[in-house]
Short mmCIF file of C-alpha atoms in Angstrom, two decimals:
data_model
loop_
_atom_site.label_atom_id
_atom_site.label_comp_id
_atom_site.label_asym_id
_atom_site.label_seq_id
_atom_site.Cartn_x
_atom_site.Cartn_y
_atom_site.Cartn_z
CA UNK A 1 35.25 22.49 -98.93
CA UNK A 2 38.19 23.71 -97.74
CA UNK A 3 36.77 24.76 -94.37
CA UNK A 4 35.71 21.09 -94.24
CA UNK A 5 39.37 19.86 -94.72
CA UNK A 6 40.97 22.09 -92.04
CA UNK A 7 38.15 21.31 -89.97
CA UNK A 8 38.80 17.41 -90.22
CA UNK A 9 42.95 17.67 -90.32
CA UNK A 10 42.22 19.79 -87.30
CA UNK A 11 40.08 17.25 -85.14
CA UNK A 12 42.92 14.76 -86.33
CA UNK A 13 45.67 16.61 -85.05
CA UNK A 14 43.89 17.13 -82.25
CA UNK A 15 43.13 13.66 -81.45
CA UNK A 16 46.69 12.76 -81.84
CA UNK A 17 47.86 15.44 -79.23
CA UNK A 18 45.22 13.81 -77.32
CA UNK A 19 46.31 10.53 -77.28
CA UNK A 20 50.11 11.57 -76.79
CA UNK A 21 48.97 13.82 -73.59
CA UNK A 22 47.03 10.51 -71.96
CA UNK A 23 50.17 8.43 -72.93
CA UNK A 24 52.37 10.86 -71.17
CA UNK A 25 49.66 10.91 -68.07
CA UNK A 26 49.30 7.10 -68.13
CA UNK A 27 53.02 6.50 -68.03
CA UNK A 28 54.29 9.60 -64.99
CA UNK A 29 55.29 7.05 -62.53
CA UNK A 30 57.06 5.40 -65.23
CA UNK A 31 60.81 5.22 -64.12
CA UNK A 32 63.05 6.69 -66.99
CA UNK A 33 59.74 7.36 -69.15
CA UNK A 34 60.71 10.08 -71.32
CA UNK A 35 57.26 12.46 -71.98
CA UNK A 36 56.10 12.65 -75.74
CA UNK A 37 55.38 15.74 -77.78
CA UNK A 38 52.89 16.08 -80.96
CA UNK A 39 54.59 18.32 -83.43
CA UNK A 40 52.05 20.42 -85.82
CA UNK A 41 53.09 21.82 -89.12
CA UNK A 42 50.84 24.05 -91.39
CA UNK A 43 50.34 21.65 -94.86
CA UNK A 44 50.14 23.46 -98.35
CA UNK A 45 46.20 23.68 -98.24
CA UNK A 46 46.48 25.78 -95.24
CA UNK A 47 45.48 22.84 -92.76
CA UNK A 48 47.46 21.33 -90.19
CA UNK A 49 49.03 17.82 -89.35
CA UNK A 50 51.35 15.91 -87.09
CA UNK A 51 54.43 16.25 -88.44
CA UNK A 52 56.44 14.26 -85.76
CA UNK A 53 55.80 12.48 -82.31
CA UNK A 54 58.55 13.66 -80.37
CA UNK A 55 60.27 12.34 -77.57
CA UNK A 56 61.77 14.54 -75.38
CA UNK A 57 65.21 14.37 -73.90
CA UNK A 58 68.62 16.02 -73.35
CA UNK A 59 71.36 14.26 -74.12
CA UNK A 60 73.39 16.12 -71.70
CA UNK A 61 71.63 15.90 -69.01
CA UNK A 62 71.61 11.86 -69.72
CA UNK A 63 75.14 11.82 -69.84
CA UNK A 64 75.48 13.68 -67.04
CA UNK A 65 73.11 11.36 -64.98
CA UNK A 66 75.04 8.57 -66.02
CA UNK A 67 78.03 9.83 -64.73
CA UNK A 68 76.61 10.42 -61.47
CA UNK A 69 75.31 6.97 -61.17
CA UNK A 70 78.63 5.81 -61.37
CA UNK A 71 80.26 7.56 -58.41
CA UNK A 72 76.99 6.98 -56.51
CA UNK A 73 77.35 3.51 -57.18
CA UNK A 74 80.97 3.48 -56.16
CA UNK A 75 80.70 5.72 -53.31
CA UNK A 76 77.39 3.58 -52.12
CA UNK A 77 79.14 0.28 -52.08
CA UNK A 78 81.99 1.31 -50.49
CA UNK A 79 80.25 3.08 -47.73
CA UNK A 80 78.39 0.25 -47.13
CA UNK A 81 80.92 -2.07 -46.36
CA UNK A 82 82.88 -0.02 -44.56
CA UNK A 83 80.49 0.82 -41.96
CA UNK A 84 80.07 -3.27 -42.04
CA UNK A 85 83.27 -3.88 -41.15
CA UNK A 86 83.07 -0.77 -38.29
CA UNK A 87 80.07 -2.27 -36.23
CA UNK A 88 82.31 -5.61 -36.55
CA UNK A 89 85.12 -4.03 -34.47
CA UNK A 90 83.81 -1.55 -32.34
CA UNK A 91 80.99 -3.59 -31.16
CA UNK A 92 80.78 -4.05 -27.06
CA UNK A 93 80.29 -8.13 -27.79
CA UNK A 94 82.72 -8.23 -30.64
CA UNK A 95 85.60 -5.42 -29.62
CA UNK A 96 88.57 -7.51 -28.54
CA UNK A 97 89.79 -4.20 -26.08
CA UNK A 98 87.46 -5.33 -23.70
CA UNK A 99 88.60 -9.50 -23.69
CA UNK A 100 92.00 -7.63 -23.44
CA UNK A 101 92.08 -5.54 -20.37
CA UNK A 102 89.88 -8.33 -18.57
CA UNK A 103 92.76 -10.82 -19.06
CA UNK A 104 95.12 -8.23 -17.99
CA UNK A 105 93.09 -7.26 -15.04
CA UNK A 106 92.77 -11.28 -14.29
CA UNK A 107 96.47 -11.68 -14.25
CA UNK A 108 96.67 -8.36 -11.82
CA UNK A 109 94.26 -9.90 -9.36
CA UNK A 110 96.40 -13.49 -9.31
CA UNK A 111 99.75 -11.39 -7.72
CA UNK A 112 97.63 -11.89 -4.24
CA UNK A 113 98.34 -15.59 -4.82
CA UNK A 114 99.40 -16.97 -7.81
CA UNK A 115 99.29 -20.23 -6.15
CA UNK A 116 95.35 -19.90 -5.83
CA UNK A 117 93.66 -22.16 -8.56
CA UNK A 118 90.76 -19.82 -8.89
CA UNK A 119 92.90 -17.13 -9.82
CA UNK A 120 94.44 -19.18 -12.46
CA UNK A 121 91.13 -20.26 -13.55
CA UNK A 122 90.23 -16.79 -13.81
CA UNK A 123 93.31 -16.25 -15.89
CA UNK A 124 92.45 -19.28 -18.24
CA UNK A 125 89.16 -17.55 -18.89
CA UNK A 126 90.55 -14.60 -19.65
CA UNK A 127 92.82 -16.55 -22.21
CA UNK A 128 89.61 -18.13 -23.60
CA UNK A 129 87.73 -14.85 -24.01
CA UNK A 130 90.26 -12.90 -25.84
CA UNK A 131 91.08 -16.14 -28.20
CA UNK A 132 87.43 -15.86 -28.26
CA UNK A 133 87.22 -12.52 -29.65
CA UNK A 134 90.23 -12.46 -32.16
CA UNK A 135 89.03 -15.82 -33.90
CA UNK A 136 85.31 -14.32 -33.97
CA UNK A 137 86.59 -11.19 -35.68
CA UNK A 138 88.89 -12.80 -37.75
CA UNK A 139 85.70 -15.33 -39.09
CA UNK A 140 83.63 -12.05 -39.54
CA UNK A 141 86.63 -10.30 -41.67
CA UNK A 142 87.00 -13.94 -43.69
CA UNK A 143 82.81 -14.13 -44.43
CA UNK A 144 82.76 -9.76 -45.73
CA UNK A 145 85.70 -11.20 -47.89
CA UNK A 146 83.69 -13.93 -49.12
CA UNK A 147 80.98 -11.98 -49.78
CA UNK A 148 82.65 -8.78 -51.16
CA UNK A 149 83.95 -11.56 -53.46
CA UNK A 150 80.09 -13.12 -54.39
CA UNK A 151 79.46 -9.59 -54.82
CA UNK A 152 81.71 -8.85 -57.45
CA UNK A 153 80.65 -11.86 -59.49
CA UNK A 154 76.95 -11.17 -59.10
CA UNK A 155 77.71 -7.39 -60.41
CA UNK A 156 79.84 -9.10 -63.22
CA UNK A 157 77.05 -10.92 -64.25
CA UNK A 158 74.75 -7.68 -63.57
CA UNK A 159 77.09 -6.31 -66.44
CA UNK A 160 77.60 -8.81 -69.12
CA UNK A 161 73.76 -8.98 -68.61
CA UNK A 162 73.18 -5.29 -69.42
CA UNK A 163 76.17 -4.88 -71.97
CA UNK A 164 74.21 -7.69 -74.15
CA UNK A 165 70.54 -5.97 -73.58
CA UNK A 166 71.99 -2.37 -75.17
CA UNK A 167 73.31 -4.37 -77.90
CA UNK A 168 70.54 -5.81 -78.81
CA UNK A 169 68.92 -2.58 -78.22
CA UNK A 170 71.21 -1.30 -80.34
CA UNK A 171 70.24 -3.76 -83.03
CA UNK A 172 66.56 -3.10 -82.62
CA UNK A 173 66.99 0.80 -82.85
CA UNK A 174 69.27 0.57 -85.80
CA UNK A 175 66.27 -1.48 -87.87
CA UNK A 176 63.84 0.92 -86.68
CA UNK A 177 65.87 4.34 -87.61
CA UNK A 178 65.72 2.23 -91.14
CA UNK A 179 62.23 1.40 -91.32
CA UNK A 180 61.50 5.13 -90.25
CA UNK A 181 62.25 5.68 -86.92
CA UNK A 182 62.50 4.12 -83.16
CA UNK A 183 60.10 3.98 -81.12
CA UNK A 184 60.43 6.42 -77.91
CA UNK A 185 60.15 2.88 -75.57
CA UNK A 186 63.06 1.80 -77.45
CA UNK A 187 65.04 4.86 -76.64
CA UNK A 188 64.07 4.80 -73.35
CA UNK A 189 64.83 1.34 -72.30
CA UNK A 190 68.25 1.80 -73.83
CA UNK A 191 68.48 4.69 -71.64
CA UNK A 192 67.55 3.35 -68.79
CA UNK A 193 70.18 0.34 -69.36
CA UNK A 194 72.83 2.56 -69.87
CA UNK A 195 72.13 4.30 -66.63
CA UNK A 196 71.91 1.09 -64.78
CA UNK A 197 74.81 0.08 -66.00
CA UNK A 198 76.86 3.23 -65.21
CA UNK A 199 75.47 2.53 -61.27
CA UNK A 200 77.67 -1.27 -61.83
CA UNK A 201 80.82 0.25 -63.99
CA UNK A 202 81.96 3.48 -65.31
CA UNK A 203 80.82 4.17 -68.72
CA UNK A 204 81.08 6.83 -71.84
CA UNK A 205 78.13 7.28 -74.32
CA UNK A 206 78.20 8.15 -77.96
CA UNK A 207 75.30 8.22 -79.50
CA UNK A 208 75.56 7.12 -83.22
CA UNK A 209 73.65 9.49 -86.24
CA UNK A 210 71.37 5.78 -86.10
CA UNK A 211 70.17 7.00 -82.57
CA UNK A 212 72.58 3.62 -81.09
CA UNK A 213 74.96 3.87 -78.78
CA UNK A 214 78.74 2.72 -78.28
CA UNK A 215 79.82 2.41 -74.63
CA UNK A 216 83.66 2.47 -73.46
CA UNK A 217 85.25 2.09 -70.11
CA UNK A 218 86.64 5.74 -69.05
CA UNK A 219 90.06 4.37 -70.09
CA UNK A 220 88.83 3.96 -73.26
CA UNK A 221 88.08 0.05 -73.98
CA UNK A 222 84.62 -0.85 -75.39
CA UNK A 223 81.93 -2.21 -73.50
CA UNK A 224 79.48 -2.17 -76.16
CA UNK A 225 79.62 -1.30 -80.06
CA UNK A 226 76.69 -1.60 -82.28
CA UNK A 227 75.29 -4.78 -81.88
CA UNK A 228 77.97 -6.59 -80.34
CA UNK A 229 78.88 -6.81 -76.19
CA UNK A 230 82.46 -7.17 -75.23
CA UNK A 231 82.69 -9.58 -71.89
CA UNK A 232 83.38 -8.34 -68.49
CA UNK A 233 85.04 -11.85 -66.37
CA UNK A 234 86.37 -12.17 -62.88
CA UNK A 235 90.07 -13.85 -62.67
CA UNK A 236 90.65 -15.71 -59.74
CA UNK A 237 94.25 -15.19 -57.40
CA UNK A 238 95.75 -17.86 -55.59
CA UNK A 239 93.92 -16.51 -52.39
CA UNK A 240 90.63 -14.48 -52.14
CA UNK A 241 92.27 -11.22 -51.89
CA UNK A 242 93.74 -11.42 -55.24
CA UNK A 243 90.73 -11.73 -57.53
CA UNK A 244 90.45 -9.34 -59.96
CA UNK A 245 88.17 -8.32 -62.86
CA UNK A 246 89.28 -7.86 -66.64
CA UNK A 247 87.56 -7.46 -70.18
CA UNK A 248 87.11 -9.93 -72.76
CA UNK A 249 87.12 -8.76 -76.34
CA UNK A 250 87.35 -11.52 -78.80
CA UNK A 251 89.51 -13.73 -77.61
CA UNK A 252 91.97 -10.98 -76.11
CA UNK A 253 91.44 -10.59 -72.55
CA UNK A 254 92.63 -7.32 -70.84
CA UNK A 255 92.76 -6.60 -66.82
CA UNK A 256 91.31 -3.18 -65.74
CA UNK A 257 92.80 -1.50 -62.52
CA UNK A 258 90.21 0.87 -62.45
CA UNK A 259 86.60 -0.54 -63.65
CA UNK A 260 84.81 2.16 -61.74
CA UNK A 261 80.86 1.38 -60.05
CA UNK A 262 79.98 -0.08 -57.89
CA UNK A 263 82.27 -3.12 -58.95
CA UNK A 264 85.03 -0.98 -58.14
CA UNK A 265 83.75 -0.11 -54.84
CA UNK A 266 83.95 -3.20 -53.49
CA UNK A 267 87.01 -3.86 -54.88
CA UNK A 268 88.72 -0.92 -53.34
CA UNK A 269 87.04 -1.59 -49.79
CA UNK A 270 88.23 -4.79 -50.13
CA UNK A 271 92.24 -3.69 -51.13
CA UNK A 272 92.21 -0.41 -49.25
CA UNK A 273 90.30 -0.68 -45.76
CA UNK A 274 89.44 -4.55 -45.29
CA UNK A 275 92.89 -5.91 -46.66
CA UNK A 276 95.00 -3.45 -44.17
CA UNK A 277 92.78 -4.19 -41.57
CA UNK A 278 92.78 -7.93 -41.68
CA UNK A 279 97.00 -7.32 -41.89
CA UNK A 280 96.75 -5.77 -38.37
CA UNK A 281 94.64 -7.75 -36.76
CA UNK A 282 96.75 -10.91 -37.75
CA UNK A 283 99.74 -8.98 -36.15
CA UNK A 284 98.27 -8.08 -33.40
CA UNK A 285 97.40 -12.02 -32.45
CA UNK A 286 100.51 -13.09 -33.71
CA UNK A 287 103.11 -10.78 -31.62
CA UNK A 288 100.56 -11.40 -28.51
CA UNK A 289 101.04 -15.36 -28.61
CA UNK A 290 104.83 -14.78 -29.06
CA UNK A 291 105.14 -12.69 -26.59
CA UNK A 292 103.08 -14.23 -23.89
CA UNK A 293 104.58 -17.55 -24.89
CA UNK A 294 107.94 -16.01 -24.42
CA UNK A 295 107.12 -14.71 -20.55
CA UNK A 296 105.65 -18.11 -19.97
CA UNK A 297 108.42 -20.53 -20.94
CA UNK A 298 110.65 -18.85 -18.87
CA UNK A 299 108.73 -19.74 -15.85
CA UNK A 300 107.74 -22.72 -13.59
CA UNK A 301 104.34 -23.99 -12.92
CA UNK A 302 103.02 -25.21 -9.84
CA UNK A 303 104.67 -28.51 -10.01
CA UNK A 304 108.26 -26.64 -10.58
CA UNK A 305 108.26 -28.00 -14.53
CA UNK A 306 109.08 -25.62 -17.37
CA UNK A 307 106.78 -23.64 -18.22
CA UNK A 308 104.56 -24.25 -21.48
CA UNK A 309 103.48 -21.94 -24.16
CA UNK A 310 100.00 -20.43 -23.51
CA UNK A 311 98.58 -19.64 -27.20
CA UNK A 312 99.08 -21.00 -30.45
CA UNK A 313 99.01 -18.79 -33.47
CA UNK A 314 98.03 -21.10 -36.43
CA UNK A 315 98.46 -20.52 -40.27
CA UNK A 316 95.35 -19.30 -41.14
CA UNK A 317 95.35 -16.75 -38.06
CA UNK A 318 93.61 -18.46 -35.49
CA UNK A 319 94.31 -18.23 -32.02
CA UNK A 320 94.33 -21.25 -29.86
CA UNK A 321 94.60 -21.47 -25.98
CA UNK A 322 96.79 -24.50 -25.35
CA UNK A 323 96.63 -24.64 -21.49
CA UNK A 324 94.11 -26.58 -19.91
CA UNK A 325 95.17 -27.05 -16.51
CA UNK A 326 95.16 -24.18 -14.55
CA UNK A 327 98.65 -25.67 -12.77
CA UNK A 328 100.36 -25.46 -15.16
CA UNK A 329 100.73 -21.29 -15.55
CA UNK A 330 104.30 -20.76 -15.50
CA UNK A 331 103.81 -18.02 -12.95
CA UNK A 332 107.06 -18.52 -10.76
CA UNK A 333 110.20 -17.65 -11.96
CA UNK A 334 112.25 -20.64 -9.57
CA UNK A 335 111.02 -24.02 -9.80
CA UNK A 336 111.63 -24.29 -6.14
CA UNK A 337 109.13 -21.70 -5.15
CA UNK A 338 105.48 -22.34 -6.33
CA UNK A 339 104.22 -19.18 -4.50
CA UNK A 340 106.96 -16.81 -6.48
CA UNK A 341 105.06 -14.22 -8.91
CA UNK A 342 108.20 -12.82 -10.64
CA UNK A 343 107.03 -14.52 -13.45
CA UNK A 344 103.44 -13.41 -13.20
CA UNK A 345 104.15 -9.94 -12.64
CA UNK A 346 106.17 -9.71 -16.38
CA UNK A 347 103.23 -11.42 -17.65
CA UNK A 348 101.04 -8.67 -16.55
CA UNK A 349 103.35 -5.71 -17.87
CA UNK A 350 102.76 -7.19 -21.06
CA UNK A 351 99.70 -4.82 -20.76
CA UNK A 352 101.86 -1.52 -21.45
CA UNK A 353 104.59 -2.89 -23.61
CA UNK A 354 104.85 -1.18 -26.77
CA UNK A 355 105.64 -3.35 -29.67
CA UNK A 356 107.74 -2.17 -32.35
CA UNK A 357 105.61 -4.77 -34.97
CA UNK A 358 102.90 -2.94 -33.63
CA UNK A 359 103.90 0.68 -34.92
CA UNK A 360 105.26 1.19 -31.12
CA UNK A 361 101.61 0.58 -29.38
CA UNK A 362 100.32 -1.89 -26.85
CA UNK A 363 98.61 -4.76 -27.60
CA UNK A 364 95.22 -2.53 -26.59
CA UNK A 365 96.16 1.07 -28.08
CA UNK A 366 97.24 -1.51 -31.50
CA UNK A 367 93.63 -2.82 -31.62
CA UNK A 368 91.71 0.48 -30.62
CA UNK A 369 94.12 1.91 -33.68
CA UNK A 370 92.71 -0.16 -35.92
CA UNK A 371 89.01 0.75 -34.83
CA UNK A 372 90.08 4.23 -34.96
CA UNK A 373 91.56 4.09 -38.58
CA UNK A 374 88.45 1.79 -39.97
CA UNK A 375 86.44 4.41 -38.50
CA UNK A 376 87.71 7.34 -39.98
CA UNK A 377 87.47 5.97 -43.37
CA UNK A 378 83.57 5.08 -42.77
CA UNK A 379 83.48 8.53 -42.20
CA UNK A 380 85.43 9.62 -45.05
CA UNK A 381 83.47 7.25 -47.15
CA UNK A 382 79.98 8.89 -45.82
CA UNK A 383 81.23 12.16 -46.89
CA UNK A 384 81.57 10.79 -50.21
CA UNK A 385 78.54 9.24 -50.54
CA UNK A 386 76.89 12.59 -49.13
CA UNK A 387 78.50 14.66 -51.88
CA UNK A 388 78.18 11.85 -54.90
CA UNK A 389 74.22 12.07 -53.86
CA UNK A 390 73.93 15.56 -53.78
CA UNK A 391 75.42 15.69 -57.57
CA UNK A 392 73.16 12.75 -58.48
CA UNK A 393 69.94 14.03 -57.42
CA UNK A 394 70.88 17.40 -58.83
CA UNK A 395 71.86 15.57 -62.41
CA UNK A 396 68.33 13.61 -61.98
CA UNK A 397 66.07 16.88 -61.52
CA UNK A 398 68.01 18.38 -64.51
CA UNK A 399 66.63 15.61 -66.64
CA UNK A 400 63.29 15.10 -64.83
CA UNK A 401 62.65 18.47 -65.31
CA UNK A 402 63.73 18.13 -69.37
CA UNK A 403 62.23 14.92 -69.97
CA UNK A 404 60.06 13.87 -66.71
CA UNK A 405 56.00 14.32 -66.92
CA UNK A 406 54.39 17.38 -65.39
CA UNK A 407 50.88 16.73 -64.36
CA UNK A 408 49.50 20.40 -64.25
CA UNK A 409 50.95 21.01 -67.74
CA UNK A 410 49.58 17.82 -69.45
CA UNK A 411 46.13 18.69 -67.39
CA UNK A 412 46.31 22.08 -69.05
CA UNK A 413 47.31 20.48 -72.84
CA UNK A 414 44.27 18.07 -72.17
CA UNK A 415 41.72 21.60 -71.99
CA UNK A 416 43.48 23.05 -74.58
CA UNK A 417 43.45 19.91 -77.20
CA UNK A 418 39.81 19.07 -76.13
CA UNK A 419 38.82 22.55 -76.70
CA UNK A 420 40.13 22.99 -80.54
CA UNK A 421 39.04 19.24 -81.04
CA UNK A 422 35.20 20.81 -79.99
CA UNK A 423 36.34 23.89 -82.42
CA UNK A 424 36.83 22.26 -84.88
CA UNK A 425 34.04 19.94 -84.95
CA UNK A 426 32.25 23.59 -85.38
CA UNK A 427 34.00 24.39 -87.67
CA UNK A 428 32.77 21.33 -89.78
CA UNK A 429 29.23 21.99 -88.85
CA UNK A 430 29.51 25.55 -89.96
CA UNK A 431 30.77 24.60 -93.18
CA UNK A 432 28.38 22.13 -93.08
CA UNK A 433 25.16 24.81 -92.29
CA UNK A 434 27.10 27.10 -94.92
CA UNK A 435 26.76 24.43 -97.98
CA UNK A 436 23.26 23.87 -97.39
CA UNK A 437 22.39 27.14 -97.38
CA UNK A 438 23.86 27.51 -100.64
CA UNK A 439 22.22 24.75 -101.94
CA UNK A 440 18.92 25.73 -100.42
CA UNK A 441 18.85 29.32 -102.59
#
């Protein structure tokens, strides 16, 4: 009889190590499946059973993927944006160097005679195209802004979103550890939240002896405990560069410099490289209107009047050309003499003036400083993301290879378990054969 039993326990277990080796096989492509494991133990008889069903991770490796997702998050963003905002300024149809040195040049080729309307035309174009320019970049800068900004409340909401799911994970789990145990889909959707919400802000994980998990911000404030969610909330500035993002606990709410993510990343391109940038670019139009306007009202027009400023630099950094009439280009310096190009020629050595609001650069060298400085920060931020996706894919093969499904090895535990499933069917019909002989005599 006992040949019987261990026969039968034996098909069982086998079954079961059957049905967990086609679960692991049905779910491979699974993202963040963790593969399942039938555990045998001998029982007192001398048969065999399935002890436990065990998933199979490394909470190590987990952590360390979650880590990983955060500065790959953060470095991804930030890269991103910054090579955005590159294209934006170094463009051939958005650069303003080019609008510049065609005014310049226009103003060069009027000295043959400054009383020639088509030359002054020419020179009102030029005006036009480099007003042009500047207010097209400055719109570009003001719409990344805005949607950096939209950005960083979708995320927000990506978060509070998240932060509420692995609590009520965490709720789930903690009824199931009661009841017996959780189920490995339970685990590993928790997991999988956690890690998606490590890509948004940075997190720390400890798991709880209940198999839940308490998250905190790397400066220690908690995102999650048990079954309860703090709030993440954006707090709005009196412009759109002074947003900023804080916690919610309760009713205390607490701002956090450093949130980390991908959150952070646009954040930081937004205060580090877009902020400075924007700053420069306003300079730049502002200290070229004063400056030509300066040239030009000391000058006399074509009809001998005073001259008239050329560009107005408004409040919100647009840059206006307020001469319409060719005539009236203050390009003589004596109201009795039209054809005089005194005034002309210090207009066009504006071109290699070096402006002291301006770090001691032309209005050209300024500009191509700025594309320079944005463009060695895409760079530096592309070196980042290079080495933040090395460490990821690195952490992500550590726990694939842990926890991940291998196709060749479940193919091998399907032989195996189909092979002492048939042996021990045998075994049963031996025992079987061996009872009937006994009977038989």
């Amino acid at each position: 009889m006992s040949m019987i039993h261990n026969g039968i326990a034996g098909m069982n277990v086998a079954s079961t190590a059957l049905m967990v080796t086609s679960t692991n096989i049905a779910n491979a492509s699974v993202a963040g499946y963790s593969r399942q494991q039938a555990m045998f133990s001998t029982s007192g008889t001398g048969g065999v059973y399935v002890s436990d069903i065990q998933r199979v991770s490394d909470q190590f490796y987990v952590s360390q993927v979650q880590t990983a997702s955060t500065s790959l998050g953060y470095a991804t963003t930030k890269a991103s944006q910054i090579n955005l905002l590159e294209v934006t300024l170094s463009s051939e149809s958005m650069s303003l160097s080019p609008a510049l040195n065609d005014f310049f040049n226009s103003l060069d080729s009027a000295q043959a005679d400054p009383m020639d309307i088509a030359y002054r035309q020419e020179v009102l174009f030029g005006a036009e195209n480099v007003a042009s320019r500047y207010n097209g970049l400055v719109s570009d800068m003001n719409k990344q802004l805005d949607e950096v900004n939209k950005q960083v409340d979708v995320m927000v909401g990506e978060v509070n979103t998240l932060m509420n799911r692995i609590a009520e994970l965490n709720t789930e789990i903690q009824k199931a550890e009661a009841a017996g145990g959780a189920s490995a889909a339970l685990l590993d959707e928790r997991d999988r939240s956690v890690q998606q919400l490590s890509e948004l802000v940075g997190v720390e994980s400890m798991i709880q002896p209940d198999n839940t998990v308490n998250l905190y911000l790397p400066s220690g404030e908690p995102l999650v405990t048990g079954g309860t969610a703090s709030e993440l909330v954006v707090e709005k500035g009196n412009s759109p560069w002074e947003s900023s993002v804080a916690l919610k606990t309760g009713s205390h709410t607490k701002p956090i410099n450093d949130i980390g993510g991908a959150v952070q990343g646009q954040l930081d391109f937004r205060d580090e490289v877009l902020a400075p940038a924007y700053d420069d670019l306003m300079l730049i139009g502002e200290v070229l209107a004063e400056e030509f306007n300066a040239v030009l009202t000391q000058g006399y027009d074509l009809n001998g009047d005073p001259g008239e400023p050329l560009f107005e630099f408004t409040s919100n950094g647009e840059l206006k050309v307020l001469i319409d009439d060719p005539a009236k280009l203050a390009f003589s310096s004596d109201p009795d003499e039209p054809g005089n190009n005194e005034n002309l020629m210090a207009l066009s050595d504006l071109r290699h003036e070096k402006w002291e609001e301006l770090g001691d650069l032309s209005f050209t060298d300024a500009y191509n400083g700025l594309v320079i400085d944005v463009a060695g920060k895409a760079s530096d931020a592309m070196n980042q993301y290079d080495a933040a996706a090395l460490v990821y894919n690195e952490a992500f093969n550590n726990v694939a290879s842990v926890s991940g499904v291998n196709m060749d090895e479940e193919a091998a535990n399907l032989i195996v378990f189909q092979q002492a499933y048939a042996a021990n069917a045998k075994v049963i019909a031996s025992a079987n054969d061996m009872m009937n002989m006994l009977l038989a005599i």
